[in-house]
Amino acid sequence: MINFIITPDWVEAILGTIEGLSFVCSSLIVLRFIIVALSIANFFFCYWVGLETAEHVSILLLAILHFCLNIYMISIFYYSRSIRCVPIGWRETYKNYFLIFLPFEFKNMIKFGDIIKHKNKKTLKLVNKNSDFTNLAFVVDGEASITIENDVEVAKLNKGDWISEFSFITGDKTSANVISNNIFAISWSKATLENLKIKNPELFEKINSLIARNLCEKLIRSNKK
């Protein structure tokens, strides 16, 4: 019969082996949890063997460093996926219209966009007919009118609607004017959207999905009239 005695060397070897194997893990967040668990195990290991050698002091210091760093990164990971990372004034908009995005993705979209706020008797022209596509906008609040020749209104844009979405999808020139006396919107430039398409195609496709849904809603509204 083989008598196996747990010694500090064996424990150190086992912990080192587990740490090495943990890097095979393909999920970064799972890897961070494993490293936190190993750091706690190293705390107990150092408490067990003491800090009489420089090696054990080094193990303890690295365990503290790994524990603090990975706890911080885990906190950031879950915070960025929580609605709490979305600015308070934008949370209702996120919950009502942008749930397809992760909270941190929506927060970044706000950061990359330009805010349009207009409440005045003087009409603000948001889109000129027969012009090249320059901006894609989303109506956060208020309303806008789609007009053709002689400022004849053909449709209303309300809270939750997109502006210039046809030109965004097709690349064609705009087919009508868009004007407003009272609107709160966020707009993204053509350059920003092209950069997003290259660097984050998944997020770009989410925008397309939201636009497709809104186009269906607009079609249903027009058929009811």
PDB file of C-alpha atoms in Angstrom:
ATOM      1  CA  MET A   1       0.000   0.000   0.000  1.00  0.00           C
ATOM      2  CA  ILE A   2       1.284   3.446  -0.976  1.00  0.00           C
ATOM      3  CA  ASN A   3       1.016   6.069   1.711  1.00  0.00           C
ATOM      4  CA  PHE A   4       0.370   9.489   0.200  1.00  0.00           C
ATOM      5  CA  ILE A   5       1.174  12.392   2.475  1.00  0.00           C
ATOM      6  CA  ILE A   6       0.051  15.894   1.568  1.00  0.00           C
ATOM      7  CA  THR A   7       3.061  18.149   1.749  1.00  0.00           C
ATOM      8  CA  PRO A   8       3.499  21.828   0.843  1.00  0.00           C
ATOM      9  CA  ASP A   9       5.482  20.824  -2.253  1.00  0.00           C
ATOM     10  CA  TRP A  10       2.620  18.630  -3.495  1.00  0.00           C
ATOM     11  CA  VAL A  11       0.031  21.348  -2.875  1.00  0.00           C
ATOM     12  CA  GLU A  12       2.187  23.918  -4.619  1.00  0.00           C
ATOM     13  CA  ALA A  13       2.639  21.576  -7.581  1.00  0.00           C
ATOM     14  CA  ILE A  14      -1.115  20.867  -7.819  1.00  0.00           C
ATOM     15  CA  LEU A  15      -2.037  24.566  -7.659  1.00  0.00           C
ATOM     16  CA  GLY A  16       0.585  25.382 -10.289  1.00  0.00           C
ATOM     17  CA  THR A  17      -0.728  22.617 -12.566  1.00  0.00           C
ATOM     18  CA  ILE A  18      -4.339  23.825 -12.216  1.00  0.00           C
ATOM     19  CA  GLU A  19      -3.240  27.365 -12.979  1.00  0.00           C
ATOM     20  CA  GLY A  20      -1.423  26.217 -16.093  1.00  0.00           C
ATOM     21  CA  LEU A  21      -4.385  24.142 -17.303  1.00  0.00           C
ATOM     22  CA  SER A  22      -6.793  27.023 -16.652  1.00  0.00           C
ATOM     23  CA  PHE A  23      -5.371  28.921 -19.624  1.00  0.00           C
ATOM     24  CA  VAL A  24      -6.856  26.280 -21.910  1.00  0.00           C
ATOM     25  CA  CYS A  25     -10.254  27.759 -21.006  1.00  0.00           C
ATOM     26  CA  SER A  26     -11.735  29.636 -23.982  1.00  0.00           C
ATOM     27  CA  SER A  27     -13.999  31.881 -21.883  1.00  0.00           C
ATOM     28  CA  LEU A  28     -12.165  34.865 -20.430  1.00  0.00           C
ATOM     29  CA  ILE A  29     -14.698  35.453 -17.647  1.00  0.00           C
ATOM     30  CA  VAL A  30     -14.540  31.781 -16.567  1.00  0.00           C
ATOM     31  CA  LEU A  31     -10.741  32.035 -16.577  1.00  0.00           C
ATOM     32  CA  ARG A  32     -10.952  35.046 -14.273  1.00  0.00           C
ATOM     33  CA  PHE A  33     -13.169  33.130 -11.821  1.00  0.00           C
ATOM     34  CA  ILE A  34     -10.682  30.228 -11.838  1.00  0.00           C
ATOM     35  CA  ILE A  35      -7.792  32.596 -11.122  1.00  0.00           C
ATOM     36  CA  VAL A  36      -9.743  34.171  -8.235  1.00  0.00           C
ATOM     37  CA  ALA A  37     -10.357  30.687  -6.795  1.00  0.00           C
ATOM     38  CA  LEU A  38      -6.658  29.824  -7.165  1.00  0.00           C
ATOM     39  CA  SER A  39      -5.688  33.105  -5.486  1.00  0.00           C
ATOM     40  CA  ILE A  40      -7.871  32.230  -2.486  1.00  0.00           C
ATOM     41  CA  ALA A  41      -6.303  28.753  -2.417  1.00  0.00           C
ATOM     42  CA  ASN A  42      -2.855  30.376  -2.407  1.00  0.00           C
ATOM     43  CA  PHE A  43      -3.888  32.571   0.540  1.00  0.00           C
ATOM     44  CA  PHE A  44      -4.667  29.459   2.570  1.00  0.00           C
ATOM     45  CA  PHE A  45      -1.505  27.778   1.312  1.00  0.00           C
ATOM     46  CA  CYS A  46       0.643  30.680   2.538  1.00  0.00           C
ATOM     47  CA  TYR A  47      -1.228  30.722   5.861  1.00  0.00           C
ATOM     48  CA  TRP A  48      -0.489  26.980   6.178  1.00  0.00           C
ATOM     49  CA  VAL A  49       3.231  27.016   5.324  1.00  0.00           C
ATOM     50  CA  GLY A  50       4.021  30.484   6.658  1.00  0.00           C
ATOM     51  CA  LEU A  51       6.078  33.249   5.073  1.00  0.00           C
ATOM     52  CA  GLU A  52       9.519  32.180   6.118  1.00  0.00           C
ATOM     53  CA  THR A  53      10.923  32.067   2.591  1.00  0.00           C
ATOM     54  CA  ALA A  54      11.027  34.644  -0.202  1.00  0.00           C
ATOM     55  CA  GLU A  55       9.242  32.150  -2.465  1.00  0.00           C
ATOM     56  CA  HIS A  56       6.186  31.993  -0.214  1.00  0.00           C
ATOM     57  CA  VAL A  57       6.118  35.780   0.174  1.00  0.00           C
ATOM     58  CA  SER A  58       6.190  36.037  -3.614  1.00  0.00           C
ATOM     59  CA  ILE A  59       3.300  33.551  -3.917  1.00  0.00           C
ATOM     60  CA  LEU A  60       1.233  35.593  -1.448  1.00  0.00           C
ATOM     61  CA  LEU A  61       1.915  38.899  -3.177  1.00  0.00           C
ATOM     62  CA  LEU A  62       1.053  37.462  -6.597  1.00  0.00           C
ATOM     63  CA  ALA A  63      -2.115  35.918  -5.147  1.00  0.00           C
ATOM     64  CA  ILE A  64      -3.186  39.306  -3.777  1.00  0.00           C
ATOM     65  CA  LEU A  65      -2.392  40.983  -7.116  1.00  0.00           C
ATOM     66  CA  HIS A  66      -4.262  38.361  -9.164  1.00  0.00           C
ATOM     67  CA  PHE A  67      -7.225  38.399  -6.788  1.00  0.00           C
ATOM     68  CA  CYS A  68      -7.633  42.200  -6.824  1.00  0.00           C
ATOM     69  CA  LEU A  69      -7.078  42.549 -10.564  1.00  0.00           C
ATOM     70  CA  ASN A  70      -9.491  39.797 -11.550  1.00  0.00           C
ATOM     71  CA  ILE A  71     -12.183  40.820  -9.054  1.00  0.00           C
ATOM     72  CA  TYR A  72     -11.992  44.306 -10.577  1.00  0.00           C
ATOM     73  CA  MET A  73     -12.254  42.972 -14.154  1.00  0.00           C
ATOM     74  CA  ILE A  74     -15.151  40.673 -13.211  1.00  0.00           C
ATOM     75  CA  SER A  75     -16.950  43.666 -11.669  1.00  0.00           C
ATOM     76  CA  ILE A  76     -16.387  45.692 -14.849  1.00  0.00           C
ATOM     77  CA  PHE A  77     -17.649  42.782 -16.963  1.00  0.00           C
ATOM     78  CA  TYR A  78     -20.960  42.512 -15.105  1.00  0.00           C
ATOM     79  CA  TYR A  79     -21.383  46.259 -14.640  1.00  0.00           C
ATOM     80  CA  SER A  80     -21.018  46.849 -18.395  1.00  0.00           C
ATOM     81  CA  ARG A  81     -23.810  44.314 -18.959  1.00  0.00           C
ATOM     82  CA  SER A  82     -26.067  45.944 -16.382  1.00  0.00           C
ATOM     83  CA  ILE A  83     -28.509  48.728 -17.204  1.00  0.00           C
ATOM     84  CA  ARG A  84     -26.791  50.723 -14.460  1.00  0.00           C
ATOM     85  CA  CYS A  85     -23.974  51.541 -16.897  1.00  0.00           C
ATOM     86  CA  VAL A  86     -26.474  53.301 -19.179  1.00  0.00           C
ATOM     87  CA  PRO A  87     -26.866  57.037 -18.345  1.00  0.00           C
ATOM     88  CA  ILE A  88     -30.040  57.576 -16.307  1.00  0.00           C
ATOM     89  CA  GLY A  89     -31.683  59.814 -18.912  1.00  0.00           C
ATOM     90  CA  TRP A  90     -31.279  57.121 -21.575  1.00  0.00           C
ATOM     91  CA  ARG A  91     -32.483  54.080 -19.660  1.00  0.00           C
ATOM     92  CA  GLU A  92     -36.116  54.315 -20.749  1.00  0.00           C
ATOM     93  CA  THR A  93     -35.040  54.629 -24.389  1.00  0.00           C
ATOM     94  CA  TYR A  94     -32.778  51.612 -23.982  1.00  0.00           C
ATOM     95  CA  LYS A  95     -35.491  49.462 -22.375  1.00  0.00           C
ATOM     96  CA  ASN A  96     -38.134  50.456 -24.925  1.00  0.00           C
ATOM     97  CA  TYR A  97     -36.148  50.364 -28.168  1.00  0.00           C
ATOM     98  CA  PHE A  98     -32.584  49.072 -27.835  1.00  0.00           C
ATOM     99  CA  LEU A  99     -32.722  45.887 -25.777  1.00  0.00           C
ATOM    100  CA  ILE A 100     -31.120  44.046 -28.686  1.00  0.00           C
ATOM    101  CA  PHE A 101     -27.911  45.842 -27.632  1.00  0.00           C
ATOM    102  CA  LEU A 102     -25.949  45.006 -24.521  1.00  0.00           C
ATOM    103  CA  PRO A 103     -26.001  47.996 -22.137  1.00  0.00           C
ATOM    104  CA  PHE A 104     -22.362  48.903 -22.774  1.00  0.00           C
ATOM    105  CA  GLU A 105     -22.944  48.710 -26.539  1.00  0.00           C
ATOM    106  CA  PHE A 106     -25.821  51.172 -26.257  1.00  0.00           C
ATOM    107  CA  LYS A 107     -23.711  53.427 -24.039  1.00  0.00           C
ATOM    108  CA  ASN A 108     -21.009  53.464 -26.723  1.00  0.00           C
ATOM    109  CA  MET A 109     -23.585  54.253 -29.401  1.00  0.00           C
ATOM    110  CA  ILE A 110     -24.635  57.315 -27.388  1.00  0.00           C
ATOM    111  CA  LYS A 111     -20.989  58.351 -27.069  1.00  0.00           C
ATOM    112  CA  PHE A 112     -20.406  58.071 -30.823  1.00  0.00           C
ATOM    113  CA  GLY A 113     -23.590  59.957 -31.722  1.00  0.00           C
ATOM    114  CA  ASP A 114     -24.517  63.636 -31.943  1.00  0.00           C
ATOM    115  CA  ILE A 115     -27.462  64.936 -29.921  1.00  0.00           C
ATOM    116  CA  ILE A 116     -30.123  66.990 -31.697  1.00  0.00           C
ATOM    117  CA  LYS A 117     -32.408  69.084 -29.490  1.00  0.00           C
ATOM    118  CA  HIS A 118     -34.791  71.587 -31.030  1.00  0.00           C
ATOM    119  CA  LYS A 119     -37.929  73.183 -29.622  1.00  0.00           C
ATOM    120  CA  ASN A 120     -38.767  76.371 -31.438  1.00  0.00           C
ATOM    121  CA  LYS A 121     -41.402  77.912 -33.702  1.00  0.00           C
ATOM    122  CA  LYS A 122     -38.722  78.099 -36.344  1.00  0.00           C
ATOM    123  CA  THR A 123     -38.627  74.841 -38.297  1.00  0.00           C
ATOM    124  CA  LEU A 124     -35.460  72.760 -38.203  1.00  0.00           C
ATOM    125  CA  LYS A 125     -34.715  70.904 -41.440  1.00  0.00           C
ATOM    126  CA  LEU A 126     -33.185  67.563 -40.570  1.00  0.00           C
ATOM    127  CA  VAL A 127     -33.041  66.083 -44.081  1.00  0.00           C
ATOM    128  CA  ASN A 128     -33.058  67.704 -47.521  1.00  0.00           C
ATOM    129  CA  LYS A 129     -34.697  65.888 -50.411  1.00  0.00           C
ATOM    130  CA  ASN A 130     -32.418  64.482 -53.132  1.00  0.00           C
ATOM    131  CA  SER A 131     -29.292  64.818 -51.019  1.00  0.00           C
ATOM    132  CA  ASP A 132     -26.617  62.208 -50.358  1.00  0.00           C
ATOM    133  CA  PHE A 133     -26.850  60.175 -47.185  1.00  0.00           C
ATOM    134  CA  THR A 134     -24.902  61.885 -44.402  1.00  0.00           C
ATOM    135  CA  ASN A 135     -26.571  60.928 -41.109  1.00  0.00           C
ATOM    136  CA  LEU A 136     -28.784  58.261 -39.596  1.00  0.00           C
ATOM    137  CA  ALA A 137     -30.924  59.545 -36.735  1.00  0.00           C
ATOM    138  CA  PHE A 138     -33.252  58.120 -34.095  1.00  0.00           C
ATOM    139  CA  VAL A 139     -36.143  60.064 -32.566  1.00  0.00           C
ATOM    140  CA  VAL A 140     -35.783  59.885 -28.778  1.00  0.00           C
ATOM    141  CA  ASP A 141     -38.673  62.246 -28.129  1.00  0.00           C
ATOM    142  CA  GLY A 142     -40.862  64.726 -29.965  1.00  0.00           C
ATOM    143  CA  GLU A 143     -41.861  64.353 -33.606  1.00  0.00           C
ATOM    144  CA  ALA A 144     -40.932  65.264 -37.165  1.00  0.00           C
ATOM    145  CA  SER A 145     -42.732  65.571 -40.493  1.00  0.00           C
ATOM    146  CA  ILE A 146     -41.850  63.982 -43.809  1.00  0.00           C
ATOM    147  CA  THR A 147     -42.651  66.451 -46.581  1.00  0.00           C
ATOM    148  CA  ILE A 148     -42.414  66.601 -50.354  1.00  0.00           C
ATOM    149  CA  GLU A 149     -42.946  69.462 -52.825  1.00  0.00           C
ATOM    150  CA  ASN A 150     -44.450  72.677 -51.407  1.00  0.00           C
ATOM    151  CA  ASP A 151     -43.922  71.343 -47.859  1.00  0.00           C
ATOM    152  CA  VAL A 152     -46.820  68.908 -48.196  1.00  0.00           C
ATOM    153  CA  GLU A 153     -46.724  66.527 -45.231  1.00  0.00           C
ATOM    154  CA  VAL A 154     -46.972  62.867 -46.218  1.00  0.00           C
ATOM    155  CA  ALA A 155     -46.106  61.171 -42.904  1.00  0.00           C
ATOM    156  CA  LYS A 156     -45.234  61.763 -39.273  1.00  0.00           C
ATOM    157  CA  LEU A 157     -42.192  60.469 -37.442  1.00  0.00           C
ATOM    158  CA  ASN A 158     -42.737  59.842 -33.753  1.00  0.00           C
ATOM    159  CA  LYS A 159     -40.763  58.745 -30.723  1.00  0.00           C
ATOM    160  CA  GLY A 160     -38.919  55.518 -31.595  1.00  0.00           C
ATOM    161  CA  ASP A 161     -38.715  56.140 -35.357  1.00  0.00           C
ATOM    162  CA  TRP A 162     -35.571  56.306 -37.472  1.00  0.00           C
ATOM    163  CA  ILE A 163     -34.715  59.114 -39.900  1.00  0.00           C
ATOM    164  CA  SER A 164     -32.917  58.569 -43.256  1.00  0.00           C
ATOM    165  CA  GLU A 165     -33.040  54.796 -42.812  1.00  0.00           C
ATOM    166  CA  PHE A 166     -33.855  54.144 -46.501  1.00  0.00           C
ATOM    167  CA  SER A 167     -30.784  56.038 -47.662  1.00  0.00           C
ATOM    168  CA  PHE A 168     -28.731  54.267 -45.000  1.00  0.00           C
ATOM    169  CA  ILE A 169     -29.811  50.841 -46.257  1.00  0.00           C
ATOM    170  CA  THR A 170     -29.795  51.491 -50.027  1.00  0.00           C
ATOM    171  CA  GLY A 171     -27.163  54.192 -50.356  1.00  0.00           C
ATOM    172  CA  ASP A 172     -29.547  56.190 -52.569  1.00  0.00           C
ATOM    173  CA  LYS A 173     -30.274  59.890 -52.261  1.00  0.00           C
ATOM    174  CA  THR A 174     -32.947  60.975 -49.801  1.00  0.00           C
ATOM    175  CA  SER A 175     -36.482  60.845 -51.171  1.00  0.00           C
ATOM    176  CA  ALA A 176     -38.127  63.539 -49.004  1.00  0.00           C
ATOM    177  CA  ASN A 177     -37.544  66.374 -46.577  1.00  0.00           C
ATOM    178  CA  VAL A 178     -37.703  65.855 -42.829  1.00  0.00           C
ATOM    179  CA  ILE A 179     -38.534  68.882 -40.684  1.00  0.00           C
ATOM    180  CA  SER A 180     -39.428  69.462 -37.049  1.00  0.00           C
ATOM    181  CA  ASN A 181     -40.327  72.159 -34.532  1.00  0.00           C
ATOM    182  CA  ASN A 182     -39.956  69.920 -31.500  1.00  0.00           C
ATOM    183  CA  ILE A 183     -37.532  67.027 -31.495  1.00  0.00           C
ATOM    184  CA  PHE A 184     -34.931  65.284 -29.370  1.00  0.00           C
ATOM    185  CA  ALA A 185     -32.877  62.872 -31.471  1.00  0.00           C
ATOM    186  CA  ILE A 186     -29.497  61.225 -31.682  1.00  0.00           C
ATOM    187  CA  SER A 187     -27.644  61.101 -34.977  1.00  0.00           C
ATOM    188  CA  TRP A 188     -24.705  59.087 -36.302  1.00  0.00           C
ATOM    189  CA  SER A 189     -22.632  60.297 -39.228  1.00  0.00           C
ATOM    190  CA  LYS A 190     -21.949  58.219 -42.316  1.00  0.00           C
ATOM    191  CA  ALA A 191     -18.255  58.017 -41.391  1.00  0.00           C
ATOM    192  CA  THR A 192     -19.093  56.733 -37.887  1.00  0.00           C
ATOM    193  CA  LEU A 193     -21.408  54.057 -39.277  1.00  0.00           C
ATOM    194  CA  GLU A 194     -18.857  52.938 -41.888  1.00  0.00           C
ATOM    195  CA  ASN A 195     -16.201  52.681 -39.190  1.00  0.00           C
ATOM    196  CA  LEU A 196     -18.637  50.689 -37.031  1.00  0.00           C
ATOM    197  CA  LYS A 197     -19.359  48.312 -39.929  1.00  0.00           C
ATOM    198  CA  ILE A 198     -15.651  47.537 -40.268  1.00  0.00           C
ATOM    199  CA  LYS A 199     -14.691  47.330 -36.589  1.00  0.00           C
ATOM    200  CA  ASN A 200     -17.892  45.895 -35.108  1.00  0.00           C
ATOM    201  CA  PRO A 201     -20.022  44.222 -37.809  1.00  0.00           C
ATOM    202  CA  GLU A 202     -22.169  42.460 -35.196  1.00  0.00           C
ATOM    203  CA  LEU A 203     -23.257  45.786 -33.726  1.00  0.00           C
ATOM    204  CA  PHE A 204     -23.843  47.163 -37.231  1.00  0.00           C
ATOM    205  CA  GLU A 205     -26.177  44.245 -37.955  1.00  0.00           C
ATOM    206  CA  LYS A 206     -28.100  44.976 -34.765  1.00  0.00           C
ATOM    207  CA  ILE A 207     -28.772  48.488 -36.054  1.00  0.00           C
ATOM    208  CA  ASN A 208     -30.042  47.004 -39.313  1.00  0.00           C
ATOM    209  CA  SER A 209     -32.360  44.704 -37.351  1.00  0.00           C
ATOM    210  CA  LEU A 210     -33.821  47.629 -35.391  1.00  0.00           C
ATOM    211  CA  ILE A 211     -34.345  49.612 -38.596  1.00  0.00           C
ATOM    212  CA  ALA A 212     -36.064  46.656 -40.290  1.00  0.00           C
ATOM    213  CA  ARG A 213     -38.435  46.343 -37.326  1.00  0.00           C
ATOM    214  CA  ASN A 214     -39.204  50.062 -37.411  1.00  0.00           C
ATOM    215  CA  LEU A 215     -39.865  49.967 -41.166  1.00  0.00           C
ATOM    216  CA  CYS A 216     -42.453  47.257 -40.559  1.00  0.00           C
ATOM    217  CA  GLU A 217     -44.089  49.397 -37.861  1.00  0.00           C
ATOM    218  CA  LYS A 218     -44.192  52.381 -40.213  1.00  0.00           C
ATOM    219  CA  LEU A 219     -45.767  50.242 -42.944  1.00  0.00           C
ATOM    220  CA  ILE A 220     -48.446  49.011 -40.538  1.00  0.00           C
ATOM    221  CA  ARG A 221     -49.174  52.601 -39.475  1.00  0.00           C
ATOM    222  CA  SER A 222     -49.515  53.795 -43.068  1.00  0.00           C
ATOM    223  CA  ASN A 223     -51.866  50.919 -43.929  1.00  0.00           C
ATOM    224  CA  LYS A 224     -54.162  51.858 -41.044  1.00  0.00           C
ATOM    225  CA  LYS A 225     -54.702  55.363 -42.408  1.00  0.00           C
TER     226      LYS A 225
END
